[in-house]
Amino acid sequence: MTSFDAPKIEYFLLAPVLIVLGAAVVGVLLEAALPRGRRYLWQALVAGVGLIAALVQLVLVCRRLDLFGGGDAGKGRLVAEQSLALDGPTVVIWALVLVFALLGVLLFAERHLEGGVLSFAGQAAALPGTEAEREASSKGLEHTEVFPLLMFAVAGMLIFPAANDLVTMFVGLEVLSLPLYLLCGLARRRRLLSQEAAMKYFLLGAFSSGFFVYGLALVYGYAGSMRFAEISAAVSGRTTGTGLLLGGIGLMSVGLLFKVGAAPFHSWTPDVYQGAPTAVTGFMAAATKVAAFGALLRLFYVAFGGARWDWVPVFAGIAVLTMVIGSVVAVTQNDVKRLLAYSSVAHAGFLLVGVLGIRSIGALQNGELGAVQAVLFYLVTYGFTTMAAFAIVTLVRDSGGEVSNLERWAGLGQKSPLVAGVFAFLLLALAGIPLTSGFTGKWAVFTAAVSAGWWPVVVVAVLLSAVAAYFYVRVIRLMFFTAPLPDGPSVAVPSVLTMVVIAVGTLATLLLGLVPGYLLDRIGDLSLFVR
Amino acid sequence: MDTTPFIVLSAILFSIGAVGVLVRRNAIVIFMCVELMLNAGNLALITFARANGDLDGQIAAFFVMVVAAAEVVVGLAIIMTIFRTRRSASVDDASLLKY
């Protein structure tokens, strides 16, 4: 009988995740213990303070790991019995997810727009259009559970990109997805749309995780281990049985490409983005994309890097397809949330172009832009811009709640020049016009792909950026150069919470467009995976 | 022990599940097909664990089961709300969001 060795857990290094999970659990307890009237304040505080504490702890972790500075070897540590990797990319992604989650909490906590209650269903169990729903609404009931749900999703988003073995990655994927399925179904207005979005997201998400599990099993069967390091060794030294490996890579990429919203697995994106409460959409669009791309990069670069000649061409095709579908279909959209959803599909395509830039570290000349660096930088720029854009969508309202129909946005620029102006600026950033962060981000991923020899894909990407610019400019023209409708929506005045989100997002978009160098260099220092 | 028949069986189960998701119209049945896919994954994991002579795959199967249980909780809640609202669990009826 062998003795049992207790696993060694590096609690200090894992503390950011543990703090977020702890705050989520405290939130669940508060929900049970506090009287209804006091829950809102406490829940929002616990979530906000938890996220800030996790960010502070992340800075301490960063100093402990001593990540900055040169060297070819990836700096960082494998923690919790090698199931999580704490290295540069993890730190960048954790910081991003935590910041976006903080902005998400601010959006969730907004109460001015719905007349003193959250923009989530007063009582999710009450059927739409019934007496029970009217009663819940007149009593001013609200679901403060949304804050713990958000925190659980954030914990999943922290685990997912840091996972260094297949099981941890799967658990992270599900922990991030399950709360999001629920959050999508909790809109206060247009509840049928919201519930439908939740069901579609759930069924398709579960379907894709089925593929992920089977792919995981095949890769495990091929490599004989769940650990990325051992999978990488098995992939590099492969001689036989590659069918198992390639099947596994293919099925696992279905699961990951679904999460990032790449074609042909993008079809949930517009429906879910439109149906979900806008605060959730904004958070999901930014944070999920960051976490999923982080996980995709780690899995494909660290574990499957040795098989890159097999998967990179497929990814090139998927990148082109994703950009084409995102940009071309967006042209015909007349709902602003759907438009932003297709824009996010197109952006997933641009990010995949950056992923194509994989090269071995030795091939990278000094000062050249690496693929990981480029993709991470793009995620920063995209996340801030998207979050601010969705925050502005929550403001345009009439008596029936938010107005997302684009025709009704006509002439908004004449009624509220400031908000429409900021929105126009964000759209230009999404289009990638110079002097905005969108341009620097696109420049980074395109450079990375070109230096790896994928210039044909980059040519397509540049052409499709022009197509994409068309539909962004169409919205701007509609807002500024069309006569306003007599009964059109107006811009509601939010509390300081939403204003902070818009201000931070816009400021980041502007600054990263004007002076991207500093952040790009810092991310460059942090772009090596530990193996 | 030859493990190939078990892998083949798991592949067949996985395919039945995947096809079921695509062709069935009732949300509950679709969900059951997804569970079938997850369990096909479990069977493959356990078979490979046996072939490799280690426990990683068996432990992974436990994690997949726990996740599947959590998914049932969330999924049935969502499907129930839809059913109570629409008096139907057919995925074709929920068609407000399109294009």
GROMACS .gro file of N, CA and C in nm, chain A residues 124-128 167 170-171 174 178-179 181-182 191-200 202-203 205-211 213-214 216-227 244 251 270-272 274-275 329 333 338 342, chain B residues 7 10-11 14 17-18 21-22 27 30-31 34 37-38 40-42 44-45 48-49 52 54-60 63-64 67 70-72 74-79 81-82 84-87 89-91 93-99:
model
  342
  124ALA      N    1  -3.764   3.586  -1.189
  124ALA     CA    2  -3.746   3.509  -1.312
  124ALA      C    3  -3.850   3.399  -1.323
  125ALA      N    4  -3.902   3.352  -1.209
  125ALA     CA    5  -3.997   3.241  -1.214
  125ALA      C    6  -4.136   3.287  -1.254
  126ALA      N    7  -4.166   3.418  -1.240
  126ALA     CA    8  -4.298   3.468  -1.279
  126ALA      C    9  -4.307   3.470  -1.431
  127LEU      N   10  -4.419   3.417  -1.483
  127LEU     CA   11  -4.432   3.409  -1.628
  127LEU      C   12  -4.451   3.547  -1.687
  128PRO      N   13  -4.398   3.570  -1.806
  128PRO     CA   14  -4.415   3.700  -1.871
  128PRO      C   15  -4.562   3.727  -1.895
  167VAL      N   16  -0.837   1.830  -1.808
  167VAL     CA   17  -0.955   1.827  -1.720
  167VAL      C   18  -0.979   1.965  -1.661
  170PHE      N   19  -1.143   2.180  -1.909
  170PHE     CA   20  -1.285   2.150  -1.926
  170PHE      C   21  -1.368   2.206  -1.811
  171VAL      N   22  -1.318   2.188  -1.688
  171VAL     CA   23  -1.392   2.239  -1.572
  171VAL      C   24  -1.402   2.392  -1.580
  174GLU      N   25  -1.668   2.497  -1.828
  174GLU     CA   26  -1.806   2.483  -1.782
  174GLU      C   27  -1.839   2.582  -1.673
  178LEU      N   28  -2.180   2.799  -1.746
  178LEU     CA   29  -2.310   2.774  -1.684
  178LEU      C   30  -2.374   2.900  -1.627
  179PRO      N   31  -2.299   2.984  -1.549
  179PRO     CA   32  -2.365   3.106  -1.501
  179PRO      C   33  -2.407   3.199  -1.614
  181TYR      N   34  -2.518   3.112  -1.911
  181TYR     CA   35  -2.645   3.066  -1.968
  181TYR      C   36  -2.761   3.125  -1.888
  182LEU      N   37  -2.747   3.120  -1.755
  182LEU     CA   38  -2.856   3.169  -1.670
  182LEU      C   39  -2.871   3.320  -1.685
  191ARG      N   40  -3.889   3.953  -2.226
  191ARG     CA   41  -3.840   3.832  -2.160
  191ARG      C   42  -3.844   3.710  -2.250
  192LEU      N   43  -3.938   3.709  -2.346
  192LEU     CA   44  -3.943   3.593  -2.436
  192LEU      C   45  -3.813   3.583  -2.516
  193LEU      N   46  -3.767   3.698  -2.565
  193LEU     CA   47  -3.642   3.698  -2.639
  193LEU      C   48  -3.528   3.649  -2.551
  194SER      N   49  -3.530   3.699  -2.427
  194SER     CA   50  -3.422   3.666  -2.336
  194SER      C   51  -3.419   3.517  -2.304
  195GLN      N   52  -3.537   3.461  -2.278
  195GLN     CA   53  -3.543   3.318  -2.246
  195GLN      C   54  -3.501   3.234  -2.367
  196GLU      N   55  -3.545   3.280  -2.484
  196GLU     CA   56  -3.508   3.206  -2.604
  196GLU      C   57  -3.356   3.210  -2.624
  197ALA      N   58  -3.297   3.328  -2.597
  197ALA     CA   59  -3.152   3.338  -2.611
  197ALA      C   60  -3.083   3.243  -2.515
  198ALA      N   61  -3.135   3.237  -2.390
  198ALA     CA   62  -3.073   3.148  -2.292
  198ALA      C   63  -3.081   3.004  -2.338
  199MET      N   64  -3.197   2.964  -2.393
  199MET     CA   65  -3.211   2.824  -2.434
  199MET      C   66  -3.118   2.793  -2.551
  200LYS      N   67  -3.112   2.885  -2.648
  200LYS     CA   68  -3.025   2.858  -2.762
  200LYS      C   69  -2.879   2.850  -2.718
  202PHE      N   70  -2.767   2.778  -2.425
  202PHE     CA   71  -2.743   2.659  -2.345
  202PHE      C   72  -2.732   2.534  -2.431
  203LEU      N   73  -2.831   2.512  -2.519
  203LEU     CA   74  -2.830   2.388  -2.598
  203LEU      C   75  -2.706   2.381  -2.687
  205GLY      N   76  -2.427   2.550  -2.647
  205GLY     CA   77  -2.307   2.544  -2.563
  205GLY      C   78  -2.282   2.403  -2.512
  206ALA      N   79  -2.391   2.337  -2.468
  206ALA     CA   80  -2.376   2.200  -2.418
  206ALA      C   81  -2.332   2.108  -2.532
  207PHE      N   82  -2.389   2.130  -2.651
  207PHE     CA   83  -2.352   2.052  -2.768
  207PHE      C   84  -2.201   2.066  -2.794
  208SER      N   85  -2.154   2.190  -2.789
  208SER     CA   86  -2.012   2.210  -2.820
  208SER      C   87  -1.924   2.153  -2.709
  209SER      N   88  -1.971   2.155  -2.584
  209SER     CA   89  -1.884   2.096  -2.482
  209SER      C   90  -1.885   1.944  -2.493
  210GLY      N   91  -1.992   1.886  -2.552
  210GLY     CA   92  -1.989   1.743  -2.582
  210GLY      C   93  -1.874   1.710  -2.678
  211PHE      N   94  -1.858   1.792  -2.781
  211PHE     CA   95  -1.746   1.773  -2.874
  211PHE      C   96  -1.613   1.789  -2.801
  213VAL      N   97  -1.542   1.734  -2.488
  213VAL     CA   98  -1.510   1.619  -2.403
  213VAL      C   99  -1.460   1.503  -2.486
  214TYR      N  100  -1.527   1.478  -2.600
  214TYR     CA  101  -1.483   1.363  -2.678
  214TYR      C  102  -1.344   1.386  -2.737
  216LEU      N  103  -1.118   1.572  -2.602
  216LEU     CA  104  -1.029   1.558  -2.487
  216LEU      C  105  -0.994   1.410  -2.464
  217ALA      N  106  -1.097   1.324  -2.473
  217ALA     CA  107  -1.072   1.182  -2.453
  217ALA      C  108  -0.977   1.127  -2.560
  218LEU      N  109  -0.996   1.170  -2.684
  218LEU     CA  110  -0.910   1.119  -2.791
  218LEU      C  111  -0.765   1.166  -2.772
  219VAL      N  112  -0.749   1.293  -2.736
  219VAL     CA  113  -0.613   1.344  -2.715
  219VAL      C  114  -0.548   1.270  -2.599
  220TYR      N  115  -0.626   1.246  -2.494
  220TYR     CA  116  -0.573   1.170  -2.381
  220TYR      C  117  -0.534   1.029  -2.426
  221GLY      N  118  -0.618   0.970  -2.509
  221GLY     CA  119  -0.586   0.837  -2.557
  221GLY      C  120  -0.460   0.835  -2.641
  222TYR      N  121  -0.439   0.943  -2.715
  222TYR     CA  122  -0.319   0.949  -2.798
  222TYR      C  123  -0.194   0.969  -2.714
  223ALA      N  124  -0.202   1.071  -2.625
  223ALA     CA  125  -0.081   1.112  -2.552
  223ALA      C  126  -0.059   1.032  -2.425
  224GLY      N  127  -0.165   0.970  -2.373
  224GLY     CA  128  -0.149   0.895  -2.249
  224GLY      C  129  -0.137   0.984  -2.127
  225SER      N  130  -0.169   1.112  -2.142
  225SER     CA  131  -0.163   1.202  -2.027
  225SER      C  132  -0.254   1.320  -2.052
  226MET      N  133  -0.296   1.381  -1.942
  226MET     CA  134  -0.379   1.501  -1.953
  226MET      C  135  -0.293   1.627  -1.954
  227ARG      N  136  -0.168   1.616  -1.909
  227ARG     CA  137  -0.084   1.736  -1.893
  227ARG      C  138  -0.037   1.788  -2.028
  244LEU      N  139  -0.592   0.954  -3.429
  244LEU     CA  140  -0.647   0.981  -3.297
  244LEU      C  141  -0.617   1.124  -3.255
  251LEU      N  142  -1.192   1.794  -3.269
  251LEU     CA  143  -1.311   1.803  -3.184
  251LEU      C  144  -1.293   1.905  -3.072
  270PRO      N  145  -2.526   3.613  -3.266
  270PRO     CA  146  -2.622   3.723  -3.281
  270PRO      C  147  -2.747   3.704  -3.195
  271ASP      N  148  -2.800   3.582  -3.189
  271ASP     CA  149  -2.922   3.560  -3.112
  271ASP      C  150  -2.899   3.588  -2.964
  272VAL      N  151  -2.788   3.536  -2.912
  272VAL     CA  152  -2.764   3.551  -2.769
  272VAL      C  153  -2.731   3.696  -2.736
  274GLN      N  154  -2.834   3.954  -2.886
  274GLN     CA  155  -2.954   4.036  -2.894
  274GLN      C  156  -3.049   4.009  -2.778
  275GLY      N  157  -3.068   3.882  -2.744
  275GLY     CA  158  -3.168   3.849  -2.644
  275GLY      C  159  -3.124   3.875  -2.501
  329VAL      N  160  -2.242   3.964  -4.337
  329VAL     CA  161  -2.378   3.954  -4.284
  329VAL      C  162  -2.413   4.076  -4.202
  333GLN      N  163  -2.781   4.394  -4.118
  333GLN     CA  164  -2.848   4.395  -3.988
  333GLN      C  165  -2.917   4.528  -3.963
  338ARG      N  166  -2.747   4.311  -3.268
  338ARG     CA  167  -2.707   4.208  -3.365
  338ARG      C  168  -2.588   4.256  -3.447
  342TYR      N  169  -2.240   4.058  -3.486
  342TYR     CA  170  -2.168   4.018  -3.607
  342TYR      C  171  -2.031   4.083  -3.611
  538ILE      N  172  -1.378   0.164  -2.781
  538ILE     CA  173  -1.364   0.295  -2.847
  538ILE      C  174  -1.466   0.306  -2.960
  541SER      N  175  -1.796   0.374  -2.814
  541SER     CA  176  -1.810   0.513  -2.769
  541SER      C  177  -1.827   0.605  -2.889
  542ALA      N  178  -1.758   0.576  -2.998
  542ALA     CA  179  -1.775   0.660  -3.118
  542ALA      C  180  -1.917   0.648  -3.171
  545PHE      N  181  -2.140   0.846  -2.944
  545PHE     CA  182  -2.119   0.989  -2.968
  545PHE      C  183  -2.192   1.033  -3.094
  548GLY      N  184  -2.560   1.054  -3.041
  548GLY     CA  185  -2.592   1.176  -2.967
  548GLY      C  186  -2.587   1.298  -3.057
  549ALA      N  187  -2.479   1.310  -3.135
  549ALA     CA  188  -2.463   1.430  -3.219
  549ALA      C  189  -2.574   1.439  -3.322
  552VAL      N  190  -2.900   1.544  -3.154
  552VAL     CA  191  -2.911   1.688  -3.129
  552VAL      C  192  -2.958   1.760  -3.255
  553LEU      N  193  -2.907   1.714  -3.369
  553LEU     CA  194  -2.938   1.786  -3.492
  553LEU      C  195  -3.078   1.758  -3.544
  558ALA      N  196  -3.664   2.012  -2.678
  558ALA     CA  197  -3.544   2.058  -2.608
  558ALA      C  198  -3.493   1.954  -2.508
  561ILE      N  199  -3.317   1.680  -2.700
  561ILE     CA  200  -3.187   1.731  -2.746
  561ILE      C  201  -3.087   1.727  -2.631
  562PHE      N  202  -3.135   1.769  -2.516
  562PHE     CA  203  -3.048   1.773  -2.400
  562PHE      C  204  -3.002   1.632  -2.362
  565VAL      N  205  -2.727   1.535  -2.579
  565VAL     CA  206  -2.600   1.593  -2.536
  565VAL      C  207  -2.540   1.509  -2.425
  568MET      N  208  -2.368   1.223  -2.559
  568MET     CA  209  -2.235   1.257  -2.611
  568MET      C  210  -2.133   1.263  -2.498
  569LEU      N  211  -2.173   1.325  -2.387
  569LEU     CA  212  -2.080   1.336  -2.274
  569LEU      C  213  -2.046   1.196  -2.221
  571ALA      N  214  -2.052   0.918  -2.391
  571ALA     CA  215  -1.962   0.854  -2.486
  571ALA      C  216  -1.819   0.897  -2.458
  572GLY      N  217  -1.803   1.026  -2.427
  572GLY     CA  218  -1.671   1.076  -2.388
  572GLY      C  219  -1.619   1.004  -2.265
  573ASN      N  220  -1.707   0.983  -2.168
  573ASN     CA  221  -1.667   0.911  -2.046
  573ASN      C  222  -1.617   0.771  -2.078
  575ALA      N  223  -1.495   0.660  -2.353
  575ALA     CA  224  -1.365   0.667  -2.419
  575ALA      C  225  -1.256   0.696  -2.316
  576LEU      N  226  -1.283   0.787  -2.225
  576LEU     CA  227  -1.182   0.822  -2.124
  576LEU      C  228  -1.143   0.701  -2.041
  579PHE      N  229  -0.941   0.446  -2.244
  579PHE     CA  230  -0.802   0.488  -2.262
  579PHE      C  231  -0.725   0.478  -2.131
  580ALA      N  232  -0.793   0.506  -2.019
  580ALA     CA  233  -0.727   0.492  -1.890
  580ALA      C  234  -0.684   0.348  -1.869
  583ASN      N  235  -0.389   0.279  -2.099
  583ASN     CA  236  -0.266   0.341  -2.053
  583ASN      C  237  -0.220   0.288  -1.919
  585ASP      N  238  -0.327   0.397  -1.628
  585ASP     CA  239  -0.322   0.498  -1.522
  585ASP      C  240  -0.465   0.540  -1.485
  586LEU      N  241  -0.474   0.636  -1.391
  586LEU     CA  242  -0.605   0.671  -1.340
  586LEU      C  243  -0.657   0.804  -1.393
  587ASP      N  244  -0.574   0.875  -1.467
  587ASP     CA  245  -0.614   1.009  -1.511
  587ASP      C  246  -0.750   1.009  -1.579
  588GLY      N  247  -0.769   0.914  -1.670
  588GLY     CA  248  -0.893   0.911  -1.746
  588GLY      C  249  -1.014   0.883  -1.659
  589GLN      N  250  -0.995   0.794  -1.561
  589GLN     CA  251  -1.108   0.764  -1.472
  589GLN      C  252  -1.147   0.885  -1.390
  590ILE      N  253  -1.043   0.958  -1.342
  590ILE     CA  254  -1.072   1.078  -1.263
  590ILE      C  255  -1.143   1.181  -1.351
  591ALA      N  256  -1.095   1.193  -1.474
  591ALA     CA  257  -1.158   1.287  -1.566
  591ALA      C  258  -1.305   1.252  -1.586
  594PHE      N  259  -1.507   1.397  -1.321
  594PHE     CA  260  -1.529   1.541  -1.340
  594PHE      C  261  -1.636   1.565  -1.445
  595VAL      N  262  -1.632   1.487  -1.552
  595VAL     CA  263  -1.732   1.506  -1.657
  595VAL      C  264  -1.871   1.477  -1.603
  598VAL      N  265  -1.981   1.773  -1.392
  598VAL     CA  266  -2.016   1.886  -1.478
  598VAL      C  267  -2.150   1.859  -1.546
  601ALA      N  268  -2.423   1.935  -1.309
  601ALA     CA  269  -2.444   2.080  -1.296
  601ALA      C  270  -2.516   2.135  -1.417
  602GLU      N  271  -2.482   2.080  -1.533
  602GLU     CA  272  -2.544   2.126  -1.657
  602GLU      C  273  -2.693   2.093  -1.658
  603VAL      N  274  -2.728   1.977  -1.599
  603VAL     CA  275  -2.869   1.940  -1.592
  603VAL      C  276  -2.946   2.044  -1.512
  605VAL      N  277  -2.882   2.362  -1.455
  605VAL     CA  278  -2.900   2.487  -1.529
  605VAL      C  279  -2.992   2.467  -1.648
  606GLY      N  280  -2.967   2.357  -1.721
  606GLY     CA  281  -3.040   2.334  -1.845
  606GLY      C  282  -3.188   2.312  -1.822
  607LEU      N  283  -3.221   2.227  -1.723
  607LEU     CA  284  -3.363   2.202  -1.700
  607LEU      C  285  -3.432   2.329  -1.653
  608ALA      N  286  -3.362   2.411  -1.573
  608ALA     CA  287  -3.423   2.537  -1.530
  608ALA      C  288  -3.458   2.622  -1.651
  609ILE      N  289  -3.365   2.632  -1.744
  609ILE     CA  290  -3.390   2.715  -1.862
  609ILE      C  291  -3.502   2.657  -1.947
  610ILE      N  292  -3.498   2.524  -1.968
  610ILE     CA  293  -3.600   2.463  -2.053
  610ILE      C  294  -3.738   2.472  -1.986
  612THR      N  295  -3.845   2.713  -1.784
  612THR     CA  296  -3.901   2.849  -1.800
  612THR      C  297  -3.961   2.865  -1.939
  613ILE      N  298  -3.888   2.818  -2.039
  613ILE     CA  299  -3.939   2.827  -2.176
  613ILE      C  300  -4.071   2.752  -2.187
  615ARG      N  301  -4.290   2.675  -1.955
  615ARG     CA  302  -4.401   2.738  -1.883
  615ARG      C  303  -4.449   2.862  -1.957
  616THR      N  304  -4.357   2.933  -2.022
  616THR     CA  305  -4.399   3.052  -2.096
  616THR      C  306  -4.474   3.016  -2.222
  617ARG      N  307  -4.424   2.917  -2.294
  617ARG     CA  308  -4.477   2.890  -2.427
  617ARG      C  309  -4.565   2.767  -2.433
  618ARG      N  310  -4.574   2.692  -2.327
  618ARG     CA  311  -4.649   2.566  -2.327
  618ARG      C  312  -4.595   2.470  -2.432
  620ALA      N  313  -4.199   2.269  -2.548
  620ALA     CA  314  -4.054   2.261  -2.535
  620ALA      C  315  -3.989   2.240  -2.670
  621SER      N  316  -4.064   2.266  -2.777
  621SER     CA  317  -4.006   2.246  -2.911
  621SER      C  318  -3.913   2.360  -2.945
  622VAL      N  319  -3.796   2.326  -2.996
  622VAL     CA  320  -3.701   2.431  -3.029
  622VAL      C  321  -3.742   2.507  -3.154
  624ASP      N  322  -4.045   2.625  -3.201
  624ASP     CA  323  -4.140   2.731  -3.164
  624ASP      C  324  -4.069   2.856  -3.117
  625ALA      N  325  -3.955   2.838  -3.053
  625ALA     CA  326  -3.882   2.955  -3.003
  625ALA      C  327  -3.804   3.015  -3.119
  626SER      N  328  -3.870   3.103  -3.193
  626SER     CA  329  -3.804   3.152  -3.315
  626SER      C  330  -3.822   3.302  -3.330
  627LEU      N  331  -3.818   3.374  -3.219
  627LEU     CA  332  -3.831   3.519  -3.228
  627LEU      C  333  -3.702   3.584  -3.276
  628LEU      N  334  -3.590   3.522  -3.239
  628LEU     CA  335  -3.461   3.578  -3.274
  628LEU      C  336  -3.413   3.514  -3.402
  629LYS      N  337  -3.405   3.591  -3.509
  629LYS     CA  338  -3.347   3.531  -3.630
  629LYS      C  339  -3.284   3.635  -3.720
  630TYR      N  340  -3.217   3.588  -3.816
  630TYR     CA  341  -3.141   3.667  -3.916
  630TYR      C  342  -3.042   3.760  -3.847
   0.00000   0.00000   0.00000
